[in-house]
């Protein structure tokens, strides 16, 4: 007992202490973003470190973007910390502080601080693998750099002030970094006076795989680099500073680097061209330089804007000696000069490589020499010619179909120069002379190339034939010897191409519109030749236009097509032989019209982007969802920014598998589209429309959504806060889980002030309740009155309604032919009679069949057993030319007869354009005033016979009746 007591007493004592420390923890964290594993204190204006030592489970702490001036002490941090981010502070000292006790720390980021020397290695734990000191002001390694860093794998020192000389890089600085794999010491040497690569220093970096280093005019990679067997990737930064920057890469520059597989000598990103001319650009790469890199797989020479295609040619000639797979030569021309031409000789050597990716973006390229693409290797998978000046027709005629390996074609942004990036529209690169020089060099060089190539078994005489100019007067003719072989070998498909059919329109296709792509005669024209294995084509922002005419793609291999940002004004279509396309982007075209059959070929489309067009009006016309009729696989559809004011009810009837629907940035004011069948729909984006509130119908429609996880986004609509919108706002609140971000939803009151819905809802409810009561009363009254009127109408027209219902049923479910199509009736007359008068029918009227050859429909004989009576009647009357009513007192009493009479009347009025189809036989001498008005009406206008008159003159009676039927 006492033990129990003391235990509980102890517990009582312990409890508050526990909760107190918990409390402290939440306090320190209140400012930051804390969870079990990560604490994020970025951008909190901190100038001292909170104590996080109790957050034992936390592995990552982010202190970046604060005002901290020293590194923290280990005791303030959880023991098991793995990642510590101190970037973007003002840290420059560590005198009294040390992280060395954080035995688990693996990553330390001190970039963008104020260090002048490398952090004292003794203050770092041994465990650190990844150490970032980039973007400081470090100009010396200090006294004990990296003494504890045997495990360090990644060291980033770029953008500091380390000079490349032996005073700064003392012999032993990297002694301990035997496990270092990645070293970045680029962008450091701006103030170096006599740069050298301190070979002895690199000797220790046995594991180094990736090196980023500054390149200088005078430095060379010494013998020690050939001993770094693991080195694979080398990036050389050209600092472009006068006296230091590299202008030429000499033939022997890479002599000691034959082990590397990846070389990057690009300028990092684009730089604004400095018109003062003090910057030093790489201008040439001597022939033979790249050939030394026999293991090279990836080469990037981009943004060296003075290298030009002359530099490229020196490189491509060397590449057959390497193992090249990826070549990037983007923007090796200054972007704003006159157009350039790619000669066959510039790329011809690539044929002897296994290149898989070639990038020649932003080179002012306007033409390629005829058949130039045929010299690209078969292994090529990706070809990127973005940001040039190619036109579709030119590109097509140049043997592009021979690129049998091509998987992706990037052709976007043609003709977009002089746009962004340059502030002055007048700025043009001053490289006219260079370009001309390079042009003529390459032109004459052709000969020597040919000479080299053709050396085997041909006389020099043959080889030195003079050039023949072609139509441009500029480009020499292609190889006369090889050409014949080429023509055989290339064998372009015998089809037309876009260029020759630009005048064609939809009207030229028969039948038009084609019902499906099977009708499409792909032998005649419109065939769009693409290389045989192309999966992805990007032709964005290139002023293409102005119609997408009907096309038959030469190969059904495409999976992703993007024509975003062009000027197509009409999507006529259809585009056929595109059954594999999963993603289609036609957005931002300002397109005005789209035809219903445009997408019929895209039967496996999953993502469709047509936002940023003007298709709102066109979409109104697709009342049965014709536009997406074949898109059963569609998952994501973006039709935002299309000036859509309303969509037809069944617009999405066919896209059964849709998941995301983006209709934002349109002009919708309400929602009347059925989406309840879209059971996979996750996102319906209606934001940025013109919805002030949804109608009850709309809310009901949205309530019917079957998809469980749907999120409906209606933010940024001009919601109204008024009694009109109250039920909508309440509905919104009720559905806030679906709608998301309810607390941020605003509405405008009568004074057009923006208020939060949550704040205004209660008062609005109160204000409107009196009105609502009144309205409910009035509404009820109205409802009752309307109900009564409706009831009366229904009663009055019950027969016609029933008839219409049956006709409807027959038309849509019974498989009957449409009403007006019936010309030949199955029967000449439908006989309507009371059961009591059956004998008269069997004995007398039957003579019409026997003697006059008329076919009669007699219900006890001709009705189809099992069918509903009413249906039999309607069918009978409908399939009979006339209806004969045998009027007796029994007839007048019989409900069925009355029904038949009324149906016959309705049939005459509704289906036969007010024809007379009723023949009345008055059997008994019933005074007219005893006959109901509707029968009197018929007697008044239509044929009637009084049987009493012909009681004994059967033949006349039959004659009269037969003629009545015939008329
Ligand atoms: C919690 O805060 C109180 C007062 O603020 C302090 O006395 C106590 O030492 C703190 N406890 C811990 C575990 O930091
Ligand atoms: C260096 O790396 C190797 C292999 O990854 C490893 O076995 C060795 O323990 C590492 N050396 C140190 C000091 O961590
Ligand atoms: C190395 O560079 C530093 C800093 O620029 C300079 O102070 C030092 O004199 C240089 N040493 C040599 C040997 O050039
Ligand atoms: C191409 O190589 C030749 C021979 O090494 C050299 O003279 C020329 O400057 C190089 N041209 C370019 C643009 O790199």
GROMACS .gro file of C-alpha atoms and ligand atoms in nm, residues 150-151 153 179, ligand 2:
model
   18
  150UNK     CA    1   3.929   1.193  -4.360
  151UNK     CA    2   3.577   1.096  -4.445
  153UNK     CA    3   3.356   1.330  -4.980
  179UNK     CA    4   3.820   1.003  -4.956
  969LIG     C1    5   3.701   0.606  -4.726
  969LIG     O1    6   3.613   0.536  -4.813
  969LIG     C2    7   3.625   0.397  -4.807
  969LIG     C3    8   3.540   0.337  -4.911
  969LIG     O2    9   3.423   0.413  -4.928
  969LIG     C4   10   3.589   0.349  -4.666
  969LIG     O3   11   3.599   0.210  -4.658
  969LIG     C5   12   3.680   0.415  -4.567
  969LIG     O4   13   3.642   0.380  -4.438
  969LIG     C6   14   3.675   0.566  -4.582
  969LIG     N1   15   3.775   0.626  -4.499
  969LIG     C7   16   3.744   0.699  -4.393
  969LIG     C8   17   3.855   0.752  -4.315
  969LIG     O5   18   3.628   0.719  -4.364
   0.00000   0.00000   0.00000
